[in-house]
Coordinates of C-alpha atoms and ligand atoms in Angstrom, one line a residue:
M1066 CA 7.9 4.2 -20.4
K1067 CA 7.1 0.6 -21.2
A1068 CA 6.9 -2.7 -19.3
R1069 CA 9.5 -4.9 -20.7
I1070 CA 10.3 -8.6 -20.5
I1071 CA 13.9 -8.7 -19.3
S1072 CA 14.2 -12.5 -19.2
T1073 CA 12.4 -15.8 -19.7
G1074 CA 12.7 -19.3 -18.4
Y1075 CA 10.9 -22.6 -19.1
F1076 CA 10.8 -26.2 -17.8
L1077 CA 9.6 -29.4 -19.4
P1078 CA 9.3 -32.6 -17.5
E1079 CA 11.5 -35.5 -18.5
R1080 CA 8.9 -38.1 -19.5
I1081 CA 7.9 -38.2 -23.1
L1082 CA 4.5 -39.6 -24.1
T1083 CA 4.4 -40.3 -27.9
N1084 CA 1.4 -40.8 -30.2
K1085 CA 2.5 -44.5 -30.4
D1086 CA 2.3 -44.8 -26.6
L1087 CA -1.3 -43.3 -26.8
E1088 CA -2.2 -46.0 -29.4
K1089 CA -1.8 -48.5 -26.6
M1090 CA -4.0 -46.5 -24.2
V1091 CA -7.0 -45.4 -26.3
D1092 CA -8.6 -46.1 -29.7
T1093 CA -6.5 -43.7 -31.7
T1094 CA -3.6 -43.6 -34.2
D1095 CA -0.5 -41.7 -34.7
E1096 CA -1.8 -40.7 -38.1
W1097 CA -5.1 -39.3 -36.7
I1098 CA -3.3 -37.2 -34.0
T1099 CA -0.6 -35.9 -36.4
K1100 CA -2.9 -35.0 -39.2
R1101 CA -5.7 -33.4 -37.1
T1102 CA -3.5 -31.6 -34.5
G1103 CA 0.2 -31.6 -35.5
I1104 CA 1.2 -33.1 -32.2
T1105 CA 3.7 -36.1 -32.2
E1106 CA 4.6 -36.1 -28.5
R1107 CA 4.1 -34.3 -25.2
R1108 CA 5.8 -34.2 -21.8
I1109 CA 4.2 -35.6 -18.7
A1110 CA 5.1 -34.7 -15.2
S1111 CA 6.0 -37.3 -12.6
E1112 CA 3.6 -38.1 -9.7
E1113 CA 5.8 -36.1 -7.4
E1114 CA 6.0 -33.0 -9.7
A1115 CA 3.2 -30.5 -9.1
S1116 CA 2.6 -27.2 -11.0
S1117 CA 4.4 -25.2 -8.3
D1118 CA 7.6 -27.4 -8.8
M1119 CA 7.6 -26.9 -12.5
G1120 CA 6.8 -23.2 -12.1
T1121 CA 9.7 -22.8 -9.6
R1122 CA 12.1 -24.4 -12.1
A1123 CA 11.0 -22.1 -14.9
S1124 CA 11.2 -19.1 -12.6
Q1125 CA 14.7 -20.0 -11.4
M1126 CA 15.9 -20.0 -15.0
A1127 CA 14.2 -16.6 -15.7
I1128 CA 15.8 -15.2 -12.5
E1129 CA 19.3 -16.5 -13.5
N1130 CA 18.9 -15.2 -17.1
A1131 CA 17.8 -11.7 -15.7
G1132 CA 21.0 -11.6 -13.5
I1133 CA 18.9 -10.5 -10.5
K1134 CA 18.4 -11.8 -7.0
A1135 CA 15.1 -13.5 -6.4
N1136 CA 14.4 -11.1 -3.5
E1137 CA 14.4 -8.2 -6.0
I1138 CA 11.0 -9.5 -7.2
D1139 CA 8.2 -7.6 -5.5
A1140 CA 5.2 -9.4 -7.2
V1141 CA 4.6 -12.9 -8.4
I1142 CA 1.6 -13.6 -10.7
C1143 CA 1.0 -17.2 -11.4
S1144 CA -1.4 -18.3 -14.2
T1145 CA -2.6 -21.9 -14.1
I1146 CA -5.7 -24.0 -14.4
T1147 CA -3.9 -26.8 -12.5
P1148 CA -3.0 -25.2 -9.2
D1149 CA -1.4 -27.5 -6.5
H1150 CA -4.5 -26.7 -4.3
F1151 CA -7.6 -24.5 -4.3
F1152 CA -5.5 -22.5 -1.8
P1153 CA -2.9 -21.4 -0.9
S1154 CA -2.3 -20.0 -4.3
T1155 CA 0.4 -21.6 -6.5
A1156 CA 2.0 -18.2 -6.7
C1157 CA 2.5 -18.2 -2.9
L1158 CA 4.0 -21.7 -3.1
I1159 CA 6.4 -20.5 -5.8
Q1160 CA 7.2 -17.4 -3.9
H1161 CA 8.2 -19.5 -0.9
N1162 CA 10.2 -22.0 -3.0
L1163 CA 12.2 -19.0 -4.5
R1164 CA 12.6 -17.5 -1.0
I1165 CA 11.2 -14.2 -2.0
K1166 CA 10.3 -12.4 1.2
D1167 CA 9.1 -8.9 0.7
A1168 CA 6.6 -9.4 -2.1
Y1169 CA 2.9 -10.2 -2.9
A1170 CA 1.8 -13.2 -4.9
F1171 CA -1.5 -14.3 -6.4
D1172 CA -3.0 -16.6 -9.0
L1173 CA -4.8 -15.4 -12.1
S1174 CA -7.2 -17.7 -14.0
A1175 CA -7.7 -17.2 -17.7
A1176 CA -7.0 -20.8 -18.9
C1177 CA -4.9 -20.9 -22.1
S1178 CA -4.9 -17.1 -22.3
G1179 CA -3.5 -16.9 -18.7
F1180 CA 0.1 -15.9 -19.6
L1181 CA -1.1 -13.0 -21.7
F1182 CA -3.6 -11.9 -19.1
A1183 CA -0.9 -12.0 -16.5
L1184 CA 1.6 -10.1 -18.6
N1185 CA -1.1 -7.4 -19.0
T1186 CA -1.6 -7.3 -15.2
A1187 CA 2.1 -7.1 -14.7
E1188 CA 2.3 -4.2 -17.2
S1189 CA -0.4 -2.3 -15.3
M1190 CA 1.4 -2.9 -12.0
L1191 CA 4.7 -1.7 -13.3
L1192 CA 3.4 1.4 -15.1
S1193 CA 1.3 2.4 -12.2
G1194 CA 4.2 2.1 -9.8
K1195 CA 2.7 -0.7 -7.8
A1196 CA 5.7 -2.9 -8.4
D1197 CA 9.3 -2.6 -9.8
T1198 CA 10.0 -6.2 -10.8
V1199 CA 7.3 -8.7 -11.5
L1200 CA 7.6 -12.4 -12.1
V1201 CA 4.9 -13.9 -14.3
V1202 CA 4.9 -17.7 -14.2
A1203 CA 2.6 -20.2 -16.0
P1204 CA 2.9 -23.8 -14.9
E1205 CA 0.5 -26.5 -16.0
K1206 CA 0.1 -30.2 -15.0
L1207 CA -2.7 -30.9 -17.4
S1208 CA -2.1 -34.6 -17.1
S1209 CA -3.7 -34.3 -13.6
I1210 CA -7.0 -33.3 -15.1
T1211 CA -6.8 -35.3 -18.3
D1212 CA -9.2 -38.3 -18.7
W1213 CA -6.9 -40.9 -20.0
K1214 CA -9.9 -42.9 -21.2
D1215 CA -11.2 -40.0 -23.4
R1216 CA -9.5 -40.1 -26.8
S1217 CA -11.0 -36.8 -27.9
T1218 CA -9.0 -34.9 -25.2
C1219 CA -6.1 -37.1 -23.9
V1220 CA -4.1 -36.9 -27.1
L1221 CA -4.0 -33.1 -27.0
F1222 CA -2.4 -32.0 -23.7
G1223 CA 1.0 -31.9 -22.0
D1224 CA 2.7 -30.5 -19.0
G1225 CA 5.4 -27.8 -18.5
A1226 CA 6.0 -24.3 -17.3
G1227 CA 7.2 -21.0 -18.6
A1228 CA 8.2 -17.7 -16.8
A1229 CA 9.1 -14.1 -17.5
I1230 CA 10.5 -11.3 -15.5
L1231 CA 9.3 -7.8 -16.3
K1232 CA 10.6 -4.3 -15.4
K1233 CA 9.9 -0.8 -16.4
D1234 CA 12.1 0.4 -19.3
E1235 CA 12.7 3.9 -20.8
S1236 CA 14.2 2.7 -24.1
G1237 CA 10.8 2.4 -25.8
N1238 CA 11.2 -1.4 -26.1
G1239 CA 8.7 -3.6 -24.3
I1240 CA 4.9 -4.1 -24.5
Q1241 CA 3.5 -1.9 -27.2
S1242 CA -0.1 -3.0 -27.4
T1243 CA -2.4 -5.4 -25.6
Y1244 CA -5.9 -6.8 -26.4
L1245 CA -7.8 -9.0 -24.0
K1246 CA -11.3 -10.4 -24.4
S1247 CA -13.6 -13.0 -22.8
D1248 CA -17.0 -14.4 -23.3
G1249 CA -18.5 -16.4 -20.5
A1250 CA -21.5 -17.5 -22.7
F1251 CA -19.3 -20.2 -24.1
G1252 CA -17.8 -21.4 -20.8
D1253 CA -19.3 -24.9 -21.1
L1254 CA -17.3 -25.6 -24.3
L1255 CA -14.1 -26.2 -22.3
M1256 CA -14.3 -26.9 -18.6
V1257 CA -13.8 -29.2 -15.6
P1258 CA -17.4 -29.7 -14.4
A1259 CA -16.8 -31.0 -10.8
G1260 CA -14.7 -30.3 -7.8
G1261 CA -15.7 -26.7 -7.3
S1262 CA -18.6 -25.1 -5.4
R1263 CA -21.1 -25.8 -8.2
M1264 CA -20.5 -29.6 -8.0
P1265 CA -18.4 -30.5 -5.0
A1266 CA -16.4 -33.7 -5.2
S1267 CA -18.5 -36.8 -4.3
P1268 CA -18.3 -40.5 -5.1
E1269 CA -20.9 -39.8 -7.8
T1270 CA -18.8 -37.1 -9.5
I1271 CA -15.8 -39.4 -9.4
E1272 CA -17.8 -42.3 -10.8
K1273 CA -18.9 -40.0 -13.7
R1274 CA -15.4 -38.8 -14.3
Q1275 CA -16.5 -35.2 -13.9
H1276 CA -13.2 -34.0 -12.4
Y1277 CA -11.6 -34.3 -15.8
L1278 CA -11.3 -31.7 -18.5
K1279 CA -14.1 -31.7 -21.1
M1280 CA -13.9 -30.0 -24.4
K1281 CA -16.2 -29.6 -27.4
G1282 CA -13.2 -29.3 -29.7
N1283 CA -14.8 -28.8 -33.0
E1284 CA -17.1 -26.1 -31.7
I1285 CA -14.2 -24.3 -30.2
F1286 CA -12.1 -24.6 -33.4
K1287 CA -13.9 -22.0 -35.4
V1288 CA -14.2 -19.5 -32.6
A1289 CA -10.5 -19.9 -31.8
V1290 CA -9.4 -19.2 -35.4
K1291 CA -11.6 -16.1 -35.7
S1292 CA -10.8 -14.7 -32.3
M1293 CA -7.0 -15.2 -32.6
I1294 CA -6.9 -13.6 -36.0
K1295 CA -8.9 -10.6 -34.6
A1296 CA -6.6 -10.3 -31.6
A1297 CA -3.4 -10.5 -33.7
K1298 CA -4.6 -8.0 -36.3
H1299 CA -5.7 -5.6 -33.5
V1300 CA -2.3 -5.5 -31.7
I1301 CA -0.3 -5.5 -34.9
K1302 CA -2.2 -2.4 -36.1
D1303 CA -2.2 -0.7 -32.7
A1304 CA 1.6 -1.2 -32.3
A1305 CA 2.1 0.0 -35.9
F1306 CA 4.0 -3.1 -36.9
K1307 CA 4.3 -4.0 -40.5
P1308 CA 3.5 -7.7 -40.9
E1309 CA 6.7 -8.3 -42.9
D1310 CA 8.8 -6.8 -40.0
I1311 CA 7.4 -9.3 -37.4
K1312 CA 10.3 -11.5 -36.2
A1313 CA 8.1 -14.0 -34.4
L1314 CA 4.4 -14.5 -34.0
I1315 CA 3.9 -17.0 -31.1
P1316 CA 0.4 -18.5 -31.2
H1317 CA -1.2 -20.6 -28.4
Q1318 CA 0.0 -24.1 -29.3
A1319 CA -3.3 -26.0 -29.6
N1320 CA -3.6 -27.2 -33.1
M1321 CA -1.4 -26.9 -36.2
R1322 CA -4.5 -26.3 -38.4
I1323 CA -5.4 -23.2 -36.3
I1324 CA -1.9 -22.0 -36.5
N1325 CA -1.8 -22.4 -40.3
A1326 CA -5.1 -20.5 -40.6
I1327 CA -3.6 -17.6 -38.6
E1328 CA -0.4 -17.6 -40.7
K1329 CA -2.4 -17.5 -43.9
R1330 CA -4.9 -14.8 -42.9
L1331 CA -2.1 -12.5 -41.7
S1332 CA -0.1 -13.2 -44.8
L1333 CA 2.9 -14.3 -42.7
K1334 CA 5.7 -16.6 -43.7
D1335 CA 6.5 -20.0 -42.0
E1336 CA 9.7 -18.7 -40.5
Q1337 CA 7.7 -15.9 -38.7
I1338 CA 5.5 -18.4 -36.8
F1339 CA 6.9 -20.1 -33.7
V1340 CA 5.8 -23.7 -33.4
N1341 CA 6.7 -26.3 -30.7
L1342 CA 3.3 -28.0 -30.5
D1343 CA 4.7 -31.1 -32.1
K1344 CA 6.9 -31.8 -29.1
T1345 CA 4.8 -30.2 -26.3
G1346 CA 1.2 -30.7 -27.1
N1347 CA -1.2 -28.1 -25.7
T1348 CA 0.1 -26.9 -22.3
S1349 CA -2.7 -24.2 -21.7
A1350 CA -1.3 -21.1 -19.9
A1351 CA 2.2 -22.5 -20.2
S1352 CA 2.1 -22.8 -24.0
I1353 CA 3.2 -19.3 -25.0
A1354 CA 5.4 -18.9 -21.9
I1355 CA 7.4 -22.0 -22.8
S1356 CA 7.5 -21.0 -26.5
L1357 CA 8.9 -17.5 -25.6
G1358 CA 11.5 -19.2 -23.3
E1359 CA 12.6 -21.7 -26.0
L1360 CA 12.8 -18.9 -28.6
E1361 CA 14.9 -16.7 -26.4
S1362 CA 17.2 -19.5 -25.2
S1363 CA 17.9 -20.6 -28.8
G1364 CA 19.1 -17.1 -29.6
G1365 CA 16.1 -16.4 -31.7
L1366 CA 15.4 -13.0 -30.2
K1367 CA 17.5 -9.8 -30.5
E1368 CA 17.0 -6.4 -28.9
G1369 CA 14.3 -4.5 -30.8
D1370 CA 12.8 -7.6 -32.5
K1371 CA 9.0 -7.3 -33.1
V1372 CA 7.1 -10.1 -31.4
V1373 CA 3.4 -10.9 -31.4
L1374 CA 1.8 -13.3 -28.8
V1375 CA -1.7 -14.5 -29.4
S1376 CA -3.8 -16.8 -27.3
F1377 CA -7.2 -18.5 -27.0
G1378 CA -8.7 -20.7 -24.3
G1379 CA -11.4 -21.6 -21.8
G1380 CA -13.7 -19.0 -20.4
L1381 CA -13.7 -18.4 -23.3
T1382 CA -10.8 -16.0 -23.3
W1383 CA -8.5 -14.7 -26.0
A1384 CA -5.7 -12.1 -26.2
G1385 CA -3.0 -10.5 -28.2
I1386 CA 0.2 -8.7 -27.1
A1387 CA 2.6 -6.9 -29.5
L1388 CA 6.0 -6.1 -28.0
T1389 CA 9.5 -5.1 -29.0
W1390 CA 12.2 -7.3 -27.4
Ligands
LIG917 O1 -6.5 -24.8 -25.8 C1 -7.8 -24.3 -25.7 C2 -8.5 -24.2 -27.0 N1 -8.7 -25.4 -27.6 C3 -8.6 -25.5 -28.9 O2 -8.3 -24.6 -29.6 C4 -8.9 -26.8 -29.6 C5 -9.7 -26.6 -30.8 N2 -10.1 -27.8 -31.4 C6 -9.3 -28.7 -32.0 O3 -8.1 -28.6 -32.0 C7 -9.9 -29.9 -32.8 O4 -11.3 -29.7 -32.8 C8 -9.6 -31.3 -32.2 C9 -8.2 -31.7 -32.4 C10 -9.9 -31.3 -30.7 C11 -10.5 -32.4 -32.8 O5 -10.3 -32.3 -34.2 P1 -11.6 -32.3 -35.2 O6 -11.1 -32.3 -36.6 O7 -12.4 -31.1 -34.8 O8 -12.3 -33.7 -34.9 P2 -13.8 -34.0 -34.3 O9 -13.8 -33.7 -32.9 O10 -14.8 -33.3 -35.2 O11 -13.8 -35.5 -34.5 C12 -13.8 -36.1 -35.9 C13 -13.8 -37.6 -35.7 C14 -14.9 -38.1 -34.8 O12 -15.4 -39.3 -35.4 P3 -16.7 -39.4 -36.3 O13 -17.8 -38.9 -35.4 O14 -16.4 -38.5 -37.5 O15 -16.8 -40.8 -36.6 C15 -14.2 -38.4 -33.5 O16 -14.9 -39.4 -32.8 O17 -12.6 -38.1 -35.1 C16 -12.9 -38.9 -34.0 N3 -11.8 -38.7 -33.0 C17 -10.7 -39.5 -33.0 N4 -10.3 -40.5 -33.8 C18 -9.1 -41.0 -33.5 C19 -11.8 -37.8 -32.0 N5 -10.6 -38.0 -31.3 C20 -10.0 -39.0 -31.9 C21 -8.7 -39.6 -31.7 N6 -8.3 -40.6 -32.5 N7 -7.9 -39.2 -30.7

């Protein structure tokens, strides 16, 4: 018995912010951003669009693709670092938007690894009999915590949402192996300093722009490469996948140089690596969820295909999941 993703969905807001647009906002160039990150444009949500709205749209697509009624879902797990509010949870808001009545919903926080952590939780709930149908949704409105005056971060992030519906499956297809890790010792490398109980919002924290995301990018870079390779290798071995048989490795879409390093170290080919970073930027928890949604919608996944998901993010957190479609 395995937990299996039976459908996916994704949503990207309409507005496109290009590198050229950013040249007019901060001291940067299209050339720097493209060369150092691989990003050429990203989507930005409108003022009226919150994470729950984008998460609802992605979930509606996943529900439609699954051919189920929303009310068949008995648990909603939402992973986001940009919730609509501290509480109620974004999961509860999405549950209500989808008119799911007889269910439980909660948020899970693991930054860019959130979608994988949530899939792992969904797997445990399904295999332990605590749920029959689980919706995992990962919406992010990173533009709401981006400091648009900080060129070292504002060129990196984008908005969007991805979703997946999971059920138990006896065919043998589904999640084959999971690997989750975190290390809080490096929490300060990627964080939003103010607005929580450590440093509640005040005129001073606003003045110091402490409600925005801060990242020591070059310190994270090396840890990200190392950890993602380790996570990918672990699940590939544990699932007994041969690297050449992997249909798609979907890495967290943060930086093309990180993705290239993973491809090289795992001796994979370009066509085995899924990339949409150039068009989406880094969308944190939504990144792998959107990628999976895009890949499935484009007909890129067939039953039995071997897929590897690998993430890295704030916490620090990192994870790998190997699955057969
Ligand atoms: O999603 C969660 C996990 N996050 C990640 O995995 C991110 C990992 N890190 C990265 O992707 C990269 O470190 C960044 C893309 C964030 C930065 O690239 P980098 O090659 O590590 O650049 P850097 O931070 O070392 O900065 C190099 C130079 C600096 O100038 P000096 O000191 O050499 O004169 C920066 O001030 O580039 C400068 N710089 C910029 N220049 C033009 C930084 N941002 C920009 C910019 N435009 N937007």
